[in-house]
PDB file of C-alpha atoms in Angstrom:
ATOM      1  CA  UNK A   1     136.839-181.939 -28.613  1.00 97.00           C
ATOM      2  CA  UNK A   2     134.445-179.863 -27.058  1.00 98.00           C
ATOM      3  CA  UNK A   3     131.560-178.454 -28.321  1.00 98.00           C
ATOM      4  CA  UNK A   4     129.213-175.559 -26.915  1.00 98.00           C
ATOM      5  CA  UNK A   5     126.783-172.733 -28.454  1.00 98.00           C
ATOM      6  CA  UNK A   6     126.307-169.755 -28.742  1.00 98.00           C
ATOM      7  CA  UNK A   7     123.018-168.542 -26.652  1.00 98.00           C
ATOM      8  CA  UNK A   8     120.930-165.088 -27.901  1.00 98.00           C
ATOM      9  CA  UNK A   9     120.929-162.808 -25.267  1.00 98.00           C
ATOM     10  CA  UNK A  10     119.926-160.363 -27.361  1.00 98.00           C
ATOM     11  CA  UNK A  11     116.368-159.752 -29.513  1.00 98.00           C
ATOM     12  CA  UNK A  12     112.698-159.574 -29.037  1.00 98.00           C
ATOM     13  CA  UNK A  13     112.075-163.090 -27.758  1.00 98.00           C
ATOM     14  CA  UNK A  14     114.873-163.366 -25.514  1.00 98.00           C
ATOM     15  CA  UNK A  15     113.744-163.010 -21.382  1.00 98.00           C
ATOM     16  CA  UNK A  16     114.833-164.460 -18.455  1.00 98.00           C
ATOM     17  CA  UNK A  17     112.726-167.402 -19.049  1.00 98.00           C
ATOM     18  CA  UNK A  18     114.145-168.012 -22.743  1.00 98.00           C
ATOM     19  CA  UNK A  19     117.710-167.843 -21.307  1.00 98.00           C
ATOM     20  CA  UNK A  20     117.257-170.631 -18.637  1.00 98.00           C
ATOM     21  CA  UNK A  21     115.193-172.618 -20.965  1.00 98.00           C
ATOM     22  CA  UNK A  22     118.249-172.064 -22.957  1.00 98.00           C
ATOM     23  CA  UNK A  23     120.614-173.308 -20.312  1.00 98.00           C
ATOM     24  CA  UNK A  24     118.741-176.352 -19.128  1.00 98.00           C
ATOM     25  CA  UNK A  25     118.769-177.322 -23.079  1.00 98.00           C
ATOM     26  CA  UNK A  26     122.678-177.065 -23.826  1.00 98.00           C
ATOM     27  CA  UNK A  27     123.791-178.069 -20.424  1.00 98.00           C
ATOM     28  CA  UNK A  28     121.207-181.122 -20.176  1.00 98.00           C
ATOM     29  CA  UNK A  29     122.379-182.115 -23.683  1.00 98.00           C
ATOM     30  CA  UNK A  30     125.400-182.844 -22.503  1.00 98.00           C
ATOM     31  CA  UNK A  31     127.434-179.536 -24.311  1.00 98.00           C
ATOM     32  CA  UNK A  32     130.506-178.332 -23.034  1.00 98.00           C
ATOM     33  CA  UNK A  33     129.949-174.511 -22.901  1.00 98.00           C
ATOM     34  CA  UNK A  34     127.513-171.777 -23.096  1.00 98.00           C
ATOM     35  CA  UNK A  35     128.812-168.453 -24.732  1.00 98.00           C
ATOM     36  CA  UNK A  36     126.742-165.460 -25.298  1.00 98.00           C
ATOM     37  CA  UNK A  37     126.935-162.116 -27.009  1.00 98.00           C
ATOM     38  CA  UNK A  38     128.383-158.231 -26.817  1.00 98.00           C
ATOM     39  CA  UNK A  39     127.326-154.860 -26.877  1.00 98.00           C
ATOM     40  CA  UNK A  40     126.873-152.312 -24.422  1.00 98.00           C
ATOM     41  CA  UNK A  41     124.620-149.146 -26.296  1.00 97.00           C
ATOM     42  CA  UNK A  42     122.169-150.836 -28.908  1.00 97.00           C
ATOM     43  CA  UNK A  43     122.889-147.990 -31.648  1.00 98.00           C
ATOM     44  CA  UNK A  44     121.328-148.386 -34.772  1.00 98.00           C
ATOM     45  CA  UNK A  45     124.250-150.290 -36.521  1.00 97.00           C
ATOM     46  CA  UNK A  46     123.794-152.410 -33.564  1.00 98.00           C
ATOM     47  CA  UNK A  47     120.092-152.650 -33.557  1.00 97.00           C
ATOM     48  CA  UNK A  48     119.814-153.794 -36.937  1.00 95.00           C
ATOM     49  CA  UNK A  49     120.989-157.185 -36.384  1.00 95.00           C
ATOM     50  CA  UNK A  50     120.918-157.514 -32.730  1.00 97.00           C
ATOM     51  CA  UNK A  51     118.100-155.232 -31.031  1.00 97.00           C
ATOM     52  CA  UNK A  52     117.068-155.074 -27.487  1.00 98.00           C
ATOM     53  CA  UNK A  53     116.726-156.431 -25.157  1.00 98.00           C
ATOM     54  CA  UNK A  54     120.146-156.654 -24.887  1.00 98.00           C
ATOM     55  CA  UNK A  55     121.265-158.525 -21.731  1.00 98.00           C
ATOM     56  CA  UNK A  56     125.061-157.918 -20.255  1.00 98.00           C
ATOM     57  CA  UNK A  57     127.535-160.520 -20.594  1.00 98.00           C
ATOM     58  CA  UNK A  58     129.063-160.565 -17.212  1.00 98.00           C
ATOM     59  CA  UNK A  59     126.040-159.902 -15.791  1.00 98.00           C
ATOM     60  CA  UNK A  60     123.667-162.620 -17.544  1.00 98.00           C
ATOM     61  CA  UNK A  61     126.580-165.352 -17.053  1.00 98.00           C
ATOM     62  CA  UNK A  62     126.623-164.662 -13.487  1.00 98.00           C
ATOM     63  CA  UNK A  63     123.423-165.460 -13.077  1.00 98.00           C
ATOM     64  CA  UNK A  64     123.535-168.629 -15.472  1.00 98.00           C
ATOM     65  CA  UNK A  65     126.188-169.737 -13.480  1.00 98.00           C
ATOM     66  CA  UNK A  66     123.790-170.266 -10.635  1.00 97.00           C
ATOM     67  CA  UNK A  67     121.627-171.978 -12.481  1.00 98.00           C
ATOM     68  CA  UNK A  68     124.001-174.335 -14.329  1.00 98.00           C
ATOM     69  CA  UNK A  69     126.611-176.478 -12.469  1.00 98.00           C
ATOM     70  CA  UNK A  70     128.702-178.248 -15.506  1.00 98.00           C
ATOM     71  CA  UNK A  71     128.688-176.513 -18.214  1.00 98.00           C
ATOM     72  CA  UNK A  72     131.497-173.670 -19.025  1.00 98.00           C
ATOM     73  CA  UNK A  73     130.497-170.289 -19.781  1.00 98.00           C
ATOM     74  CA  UNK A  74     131.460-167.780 -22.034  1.00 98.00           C
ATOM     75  CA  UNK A  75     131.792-164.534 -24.182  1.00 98.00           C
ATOM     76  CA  UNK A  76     131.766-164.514 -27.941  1.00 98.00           C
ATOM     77  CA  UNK A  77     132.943-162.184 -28.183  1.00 98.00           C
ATOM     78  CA  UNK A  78     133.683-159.523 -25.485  1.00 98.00           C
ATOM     79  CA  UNK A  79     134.378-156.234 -27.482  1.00 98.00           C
ATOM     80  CA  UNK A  80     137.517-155.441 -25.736  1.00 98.00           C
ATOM     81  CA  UNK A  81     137.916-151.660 -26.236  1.00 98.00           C
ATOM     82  CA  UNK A  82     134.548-151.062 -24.731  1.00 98.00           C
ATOM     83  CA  UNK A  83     135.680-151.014 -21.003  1.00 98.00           C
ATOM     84  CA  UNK A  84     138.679-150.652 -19.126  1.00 98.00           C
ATOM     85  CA  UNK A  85     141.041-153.422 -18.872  1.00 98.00           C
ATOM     86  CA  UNK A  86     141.455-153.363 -15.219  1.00 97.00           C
ATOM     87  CA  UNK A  87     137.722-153.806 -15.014  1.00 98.00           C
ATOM     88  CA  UNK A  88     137.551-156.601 -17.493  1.00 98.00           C
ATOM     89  CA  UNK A  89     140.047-158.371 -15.261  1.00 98.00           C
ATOM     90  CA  UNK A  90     138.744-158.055 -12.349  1.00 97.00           C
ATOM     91  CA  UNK A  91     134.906-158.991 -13.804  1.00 98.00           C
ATOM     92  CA  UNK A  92     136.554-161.839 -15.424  1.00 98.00           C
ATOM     93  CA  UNK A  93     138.577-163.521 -12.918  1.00 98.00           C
ATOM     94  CA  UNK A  94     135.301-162.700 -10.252  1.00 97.00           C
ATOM     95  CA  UNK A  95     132.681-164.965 -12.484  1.00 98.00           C
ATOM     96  CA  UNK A  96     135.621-167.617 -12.945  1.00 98.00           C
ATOM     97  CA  UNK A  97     135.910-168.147  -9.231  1.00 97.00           C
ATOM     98  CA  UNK A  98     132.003-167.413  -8.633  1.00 97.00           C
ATOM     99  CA  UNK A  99     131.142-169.820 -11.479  1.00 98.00           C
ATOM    100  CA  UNK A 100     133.898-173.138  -9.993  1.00 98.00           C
ATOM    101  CA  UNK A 101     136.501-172.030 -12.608  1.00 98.00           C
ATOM    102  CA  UNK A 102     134.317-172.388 -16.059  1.00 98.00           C
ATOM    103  CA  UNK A 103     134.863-168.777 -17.530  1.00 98.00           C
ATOM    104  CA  UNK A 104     136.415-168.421 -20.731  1.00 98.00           C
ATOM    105  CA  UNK A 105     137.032-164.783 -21.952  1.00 98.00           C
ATOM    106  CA  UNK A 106     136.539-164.489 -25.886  1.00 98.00           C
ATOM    107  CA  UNK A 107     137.416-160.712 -27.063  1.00 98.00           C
ATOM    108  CA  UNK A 108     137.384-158.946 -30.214  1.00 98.00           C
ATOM    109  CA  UNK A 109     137.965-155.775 -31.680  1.00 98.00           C
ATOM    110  CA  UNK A 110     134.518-155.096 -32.191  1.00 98.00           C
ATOM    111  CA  UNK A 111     132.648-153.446 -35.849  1.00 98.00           C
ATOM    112  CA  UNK A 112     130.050-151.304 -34.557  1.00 98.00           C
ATOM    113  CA  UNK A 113     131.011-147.701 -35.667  1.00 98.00           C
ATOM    114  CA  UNK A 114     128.103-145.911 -34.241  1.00 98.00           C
ATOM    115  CA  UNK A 115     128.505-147.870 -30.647  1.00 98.00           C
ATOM    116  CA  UNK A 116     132.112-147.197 -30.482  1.00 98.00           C
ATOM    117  CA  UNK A 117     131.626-142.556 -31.116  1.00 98.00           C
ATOM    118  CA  UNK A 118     128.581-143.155 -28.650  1.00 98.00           C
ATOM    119  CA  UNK A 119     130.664-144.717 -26.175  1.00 98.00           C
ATOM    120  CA  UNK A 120     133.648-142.234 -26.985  1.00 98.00           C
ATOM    121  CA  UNK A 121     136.489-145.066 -28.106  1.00 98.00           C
ATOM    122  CA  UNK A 122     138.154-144.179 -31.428  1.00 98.00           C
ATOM    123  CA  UNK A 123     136.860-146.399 -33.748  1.00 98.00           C
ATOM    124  CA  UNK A 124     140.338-146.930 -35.827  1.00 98.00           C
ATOM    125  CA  UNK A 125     142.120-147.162 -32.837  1.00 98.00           C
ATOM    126  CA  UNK A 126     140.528-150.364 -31.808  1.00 98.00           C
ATOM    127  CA  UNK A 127     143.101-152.838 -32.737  1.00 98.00           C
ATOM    128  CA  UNK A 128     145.724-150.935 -30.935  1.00 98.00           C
ATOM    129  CA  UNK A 129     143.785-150.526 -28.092  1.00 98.00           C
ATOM    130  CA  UNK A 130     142.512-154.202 -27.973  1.00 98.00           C
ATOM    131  CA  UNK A 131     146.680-155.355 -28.165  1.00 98.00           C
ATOM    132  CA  UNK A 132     147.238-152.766 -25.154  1.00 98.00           C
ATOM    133  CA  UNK A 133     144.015-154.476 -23.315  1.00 98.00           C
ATOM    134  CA  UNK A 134     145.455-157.802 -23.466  1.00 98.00           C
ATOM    135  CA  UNK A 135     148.423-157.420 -22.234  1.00 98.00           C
ATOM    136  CA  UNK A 136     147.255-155.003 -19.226  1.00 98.00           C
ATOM    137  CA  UNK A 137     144.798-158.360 -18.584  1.00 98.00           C
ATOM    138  CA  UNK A 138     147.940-160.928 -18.709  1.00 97.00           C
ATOM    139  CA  UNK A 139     149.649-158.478 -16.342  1.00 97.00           C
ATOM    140  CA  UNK A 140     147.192-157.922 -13.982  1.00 97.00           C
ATOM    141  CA  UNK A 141     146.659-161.563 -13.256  1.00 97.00           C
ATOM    142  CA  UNK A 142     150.445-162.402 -13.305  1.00 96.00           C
ATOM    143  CA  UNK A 143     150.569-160.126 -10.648  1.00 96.00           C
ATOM    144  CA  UNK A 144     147.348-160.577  -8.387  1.00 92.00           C
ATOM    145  CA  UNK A 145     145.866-164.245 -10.125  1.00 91.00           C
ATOM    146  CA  UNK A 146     142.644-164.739 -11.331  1.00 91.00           C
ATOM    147  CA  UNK A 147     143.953-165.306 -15.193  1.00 95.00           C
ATOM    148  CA  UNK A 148     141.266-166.897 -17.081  1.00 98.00           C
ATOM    149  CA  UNK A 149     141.703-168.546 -20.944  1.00 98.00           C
ATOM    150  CA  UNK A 150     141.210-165.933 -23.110  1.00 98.00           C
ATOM    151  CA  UNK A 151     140.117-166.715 -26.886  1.00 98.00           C
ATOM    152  CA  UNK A 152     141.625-163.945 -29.711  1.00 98.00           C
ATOM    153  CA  UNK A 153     138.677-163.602 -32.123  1.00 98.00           C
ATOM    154  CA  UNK A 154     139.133-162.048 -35.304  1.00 95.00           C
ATOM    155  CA  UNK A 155     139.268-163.385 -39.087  1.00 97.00           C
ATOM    156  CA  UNK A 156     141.804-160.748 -40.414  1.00 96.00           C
ATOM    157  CA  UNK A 157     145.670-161.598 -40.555  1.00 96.00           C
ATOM    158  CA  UNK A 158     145.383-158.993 -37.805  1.00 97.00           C
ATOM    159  CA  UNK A 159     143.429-160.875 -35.708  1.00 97.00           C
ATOM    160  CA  UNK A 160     145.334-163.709 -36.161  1.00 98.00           C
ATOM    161  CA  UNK A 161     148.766-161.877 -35.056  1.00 97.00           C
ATOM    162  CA  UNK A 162     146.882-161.188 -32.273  1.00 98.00           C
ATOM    163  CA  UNK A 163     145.647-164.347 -30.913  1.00 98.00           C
ATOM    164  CA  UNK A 164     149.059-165.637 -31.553  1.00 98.00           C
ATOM    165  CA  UNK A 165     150.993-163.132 -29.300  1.00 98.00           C
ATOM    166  CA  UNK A 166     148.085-162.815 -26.982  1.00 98.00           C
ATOM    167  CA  UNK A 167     145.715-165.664 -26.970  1.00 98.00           C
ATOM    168  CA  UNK A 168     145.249-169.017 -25.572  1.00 98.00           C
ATOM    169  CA  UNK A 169     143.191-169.497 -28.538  1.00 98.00           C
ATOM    170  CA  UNK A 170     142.457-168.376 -32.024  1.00 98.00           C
ATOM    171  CA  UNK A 171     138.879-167.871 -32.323  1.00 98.00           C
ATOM    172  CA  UNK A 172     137.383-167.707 -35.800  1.00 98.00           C
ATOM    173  CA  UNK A 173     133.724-166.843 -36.278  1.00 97.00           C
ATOM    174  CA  UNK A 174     131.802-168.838 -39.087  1.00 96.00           C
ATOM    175  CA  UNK A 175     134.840-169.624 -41.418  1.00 97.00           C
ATOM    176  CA  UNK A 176     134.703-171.779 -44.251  1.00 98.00           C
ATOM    177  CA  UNK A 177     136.148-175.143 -43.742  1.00 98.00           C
ATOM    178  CA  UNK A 178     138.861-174.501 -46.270  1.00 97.00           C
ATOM    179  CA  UNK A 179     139.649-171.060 -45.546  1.00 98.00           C
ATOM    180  CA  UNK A 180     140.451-172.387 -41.540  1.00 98.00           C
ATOM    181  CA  UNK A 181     142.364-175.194 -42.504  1.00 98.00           C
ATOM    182  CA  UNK A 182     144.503-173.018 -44.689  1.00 97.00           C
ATOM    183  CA  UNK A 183     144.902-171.072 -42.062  1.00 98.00           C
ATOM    184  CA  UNK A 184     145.857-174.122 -39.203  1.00 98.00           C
ATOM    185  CA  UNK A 185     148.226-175.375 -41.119  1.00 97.00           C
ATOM    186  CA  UNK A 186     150.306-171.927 -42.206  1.00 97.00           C
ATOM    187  CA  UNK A 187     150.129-171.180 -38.345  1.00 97.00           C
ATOM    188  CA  UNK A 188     151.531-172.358 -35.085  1.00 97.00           C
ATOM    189  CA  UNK A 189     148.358-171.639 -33.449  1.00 98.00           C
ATOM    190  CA  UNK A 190     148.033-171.447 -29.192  1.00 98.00           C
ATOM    191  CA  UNK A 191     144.896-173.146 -29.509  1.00 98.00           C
ATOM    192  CA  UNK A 192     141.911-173.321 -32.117  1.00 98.00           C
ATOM    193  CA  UNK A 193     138.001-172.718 -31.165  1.00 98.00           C
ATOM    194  CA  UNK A 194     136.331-171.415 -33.544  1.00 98.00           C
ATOM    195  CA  UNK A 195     132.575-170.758 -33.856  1.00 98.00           C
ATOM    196  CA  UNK A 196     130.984-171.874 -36.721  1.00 98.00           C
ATOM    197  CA  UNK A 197     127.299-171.541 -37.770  1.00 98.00           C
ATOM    198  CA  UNK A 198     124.426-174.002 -37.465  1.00 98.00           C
ATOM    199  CA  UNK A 199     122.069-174.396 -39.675  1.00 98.00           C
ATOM    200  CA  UNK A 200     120.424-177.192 -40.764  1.00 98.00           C
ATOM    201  CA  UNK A 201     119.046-178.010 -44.379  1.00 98.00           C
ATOM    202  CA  UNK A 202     116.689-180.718 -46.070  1.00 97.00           C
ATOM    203  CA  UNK A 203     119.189-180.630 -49.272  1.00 98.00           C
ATOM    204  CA  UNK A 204     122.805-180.747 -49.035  1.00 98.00           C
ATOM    205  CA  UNK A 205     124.453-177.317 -49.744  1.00 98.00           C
ATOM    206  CA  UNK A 206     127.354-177.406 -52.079  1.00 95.00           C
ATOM    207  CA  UNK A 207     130.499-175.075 -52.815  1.00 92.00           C
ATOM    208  CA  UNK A 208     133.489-173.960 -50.863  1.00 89.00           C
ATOM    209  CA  UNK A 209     131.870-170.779 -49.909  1.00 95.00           C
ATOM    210  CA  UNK A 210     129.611-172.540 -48.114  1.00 98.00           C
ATOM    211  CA  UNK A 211     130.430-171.626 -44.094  1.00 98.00           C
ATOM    212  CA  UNK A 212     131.105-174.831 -41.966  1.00 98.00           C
ATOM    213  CA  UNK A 213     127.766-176.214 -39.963  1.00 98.00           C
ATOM    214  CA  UNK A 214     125.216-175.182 -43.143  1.00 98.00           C
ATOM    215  CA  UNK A 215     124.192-177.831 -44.599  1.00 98.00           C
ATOM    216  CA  UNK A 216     122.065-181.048 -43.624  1.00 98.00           C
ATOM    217  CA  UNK A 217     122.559-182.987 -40.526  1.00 98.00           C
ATOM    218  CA  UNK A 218     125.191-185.236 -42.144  1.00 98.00           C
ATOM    219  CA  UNK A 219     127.345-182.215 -43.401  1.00 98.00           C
ATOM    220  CA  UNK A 220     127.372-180.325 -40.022  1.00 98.00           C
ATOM    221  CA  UNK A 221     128.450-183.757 -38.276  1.00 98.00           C
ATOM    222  CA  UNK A 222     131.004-183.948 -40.775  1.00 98.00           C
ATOM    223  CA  UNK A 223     132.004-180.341 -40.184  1.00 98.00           C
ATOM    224  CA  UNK A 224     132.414-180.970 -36.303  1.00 98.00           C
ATOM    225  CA  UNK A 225     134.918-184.344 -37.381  1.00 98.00           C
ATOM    226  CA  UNK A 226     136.970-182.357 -40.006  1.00 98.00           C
ATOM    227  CA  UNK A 227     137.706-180.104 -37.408  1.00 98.00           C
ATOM    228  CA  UNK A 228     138.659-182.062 -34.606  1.00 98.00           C
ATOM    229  CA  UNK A 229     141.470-183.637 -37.353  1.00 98.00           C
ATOM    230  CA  UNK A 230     142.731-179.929 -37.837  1.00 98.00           C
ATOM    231  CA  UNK A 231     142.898-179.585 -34.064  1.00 98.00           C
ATOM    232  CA  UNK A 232     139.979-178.060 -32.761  1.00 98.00           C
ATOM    233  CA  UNK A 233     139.987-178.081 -28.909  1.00 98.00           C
ATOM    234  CA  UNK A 234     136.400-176.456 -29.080  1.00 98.00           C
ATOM    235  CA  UNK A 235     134.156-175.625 -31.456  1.00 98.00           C
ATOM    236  CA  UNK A 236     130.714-173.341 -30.700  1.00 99.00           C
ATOM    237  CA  UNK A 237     127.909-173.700 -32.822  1.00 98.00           C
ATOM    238  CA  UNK A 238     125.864-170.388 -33.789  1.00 98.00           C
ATOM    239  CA  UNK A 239     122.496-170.986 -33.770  1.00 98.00           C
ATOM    240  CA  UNK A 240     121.585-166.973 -34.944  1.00 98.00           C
ATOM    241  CA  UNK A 241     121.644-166.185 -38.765  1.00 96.00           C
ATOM    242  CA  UNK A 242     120.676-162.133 -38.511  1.00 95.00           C
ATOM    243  CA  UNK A 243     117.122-162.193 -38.231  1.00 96.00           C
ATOM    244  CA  UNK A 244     115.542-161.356 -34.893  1.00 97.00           C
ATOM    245  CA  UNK A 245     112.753-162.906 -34.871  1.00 96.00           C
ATOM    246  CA  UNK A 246     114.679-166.496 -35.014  1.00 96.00           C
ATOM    247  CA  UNK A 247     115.163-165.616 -31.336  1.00 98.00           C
ATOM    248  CA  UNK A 248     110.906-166.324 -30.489  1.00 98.00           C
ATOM    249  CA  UNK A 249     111.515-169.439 -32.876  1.00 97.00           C
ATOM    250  CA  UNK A 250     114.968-171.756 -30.704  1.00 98.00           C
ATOM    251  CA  UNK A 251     112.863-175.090 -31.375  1.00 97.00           C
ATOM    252  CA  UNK A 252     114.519-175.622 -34.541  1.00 95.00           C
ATOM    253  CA  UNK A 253     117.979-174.960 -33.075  1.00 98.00           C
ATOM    254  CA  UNK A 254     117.092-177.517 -30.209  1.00 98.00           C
ATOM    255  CA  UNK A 255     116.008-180.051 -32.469  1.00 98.00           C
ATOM    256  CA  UNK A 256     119.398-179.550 -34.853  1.00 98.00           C
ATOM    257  CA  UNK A 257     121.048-179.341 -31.162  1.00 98.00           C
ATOM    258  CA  UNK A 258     119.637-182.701 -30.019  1.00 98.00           C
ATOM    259  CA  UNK A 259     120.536-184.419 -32.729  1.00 98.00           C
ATOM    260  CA  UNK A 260     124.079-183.366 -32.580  1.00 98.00           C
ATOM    261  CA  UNK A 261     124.476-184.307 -29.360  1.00 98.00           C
ATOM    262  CA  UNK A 262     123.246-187.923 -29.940  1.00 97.00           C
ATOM    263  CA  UNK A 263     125.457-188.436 -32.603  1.00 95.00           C
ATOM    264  CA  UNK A 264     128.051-187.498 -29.987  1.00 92.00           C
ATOM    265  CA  UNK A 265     126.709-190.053 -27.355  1.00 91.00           C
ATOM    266  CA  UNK A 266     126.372-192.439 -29.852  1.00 90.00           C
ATOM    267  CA  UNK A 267     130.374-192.442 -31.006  1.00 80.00           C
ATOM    268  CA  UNK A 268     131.906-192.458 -27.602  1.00 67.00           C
TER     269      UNK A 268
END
């Protein structure tokens, strides 16, 4: 199984510096993939949880991909109905080649009411208009190449319809362990990455509401094994909990970070 993280590219102590520090940690750890972030107009909704400076998916991965030469690199989550599909494919399948083939596209419907009437995209028309996105991407590369995996997020029954018809993936975001095993096993999933949280605790934390990879170090380790039994080709840890200024503070997340990944070294 592989296992990657999610990188800020958003909030006030995020820079160019902080994202290639943030590179040279995951993919000198030994992780399998680097994913980052979506938005394209910080509105308020947007701001409140994620404020600027807000750095461009394609854009920041491009330039990651120059200075990274292993690890893959991602989007979780792309919010689909922000851009044309034609352009997503043809952004998409351009950092794939420039990047040696390590792209993965993760898309979603996206939540950000404000964002979507400032951007002029019908906010309850985003489900339909992410279904008719994904299959003008399929198309597009079936008929000029280029096609890149492409990981369905979404919790919702909707969501998961989607990633079933669509997806090469099903792509969760910080489940509980229960609720995504209930879900594995009522499903004949494509694939299963999802992104879980991480957070580490001194004292266990009990209860099934509690979302996989909180806990202490034991618990998240034992997260990352219960889900390579239910199938998990990937997994992406989430080292951002909703306050900003975590993203001045990524020693902590390092330090959880290193110690997964010499648990890792140490069972192979």
């Amino acid at each position: 199984m592989q296992i990657g993280v999610n990188v800020p590219n958003f909030g006030p102590g995020t820079d160019p510096g902080a994202l290639r520090d943030w590179a040279r940690t995951v993919e000198g750890l030994g992780f399998d993939l680097l994913m980052v972030s979506d938005h394209v107009t910080v509105t308020p909704d947007v701001a409140e949880r994620y404020p600027e400076p807000f750095y461009e998916p394609f854009t920041t991965l491009s330039w990651l991909a120059g200075l990274t030469t292993r690890v893959r690199l991602g989007t979780t989550v792309l919010v689909l109905p922000y851009r044309h599909p034609l352009l997503v494919a043809r952004m998409a399948a351009g950092l794939d080649r420039l990047s040696g083939g390590r792209f993965v596209l993760g898309v979603g419907i996206g939540w950000a009411r404000q964002e979507f009437d400032a951007l002029g995209v019908p906010f309850a028309a985003r489900g339909r208009l992410t279904d008719d996105a994904l299959a003008a991407l399929r198309a597009t590369w079936q008929t000029h190449g280029g096609a890149v995996p492409i990981w369905v997020g979404g919790n919702s029954e909707a969501g998961i319809r989607r990633a079933l018809r669509f997806g090469d993936a099903w792509h969760p975001l910080r489940g509980t362990l229960p609720w995504m095993r209930s879900v594995v096993t009522r499903h004949e999933l494509p694939g299963f990455a999802p992104r879980i949280a991480l957070k580490e605790t001194a004292a266990p934390v009990d209860g099934p509401e509690r979302p996989a990879g909180v806990g202490t170090l034991e618990q998240i380790l034992d997260d990352l094994d219960q889900l390579a039994r239910l199938g998990a080709e990937s997994v992406v840890l989430d080292p951002y909990h909703g306050d900003p200024e975590e993203t001045r503070r990524p020693h902590a997340a390092w330090k959880t970070l290193a110690a997964v990944a010499d648990h890792r070294r140490t069972a192979l």
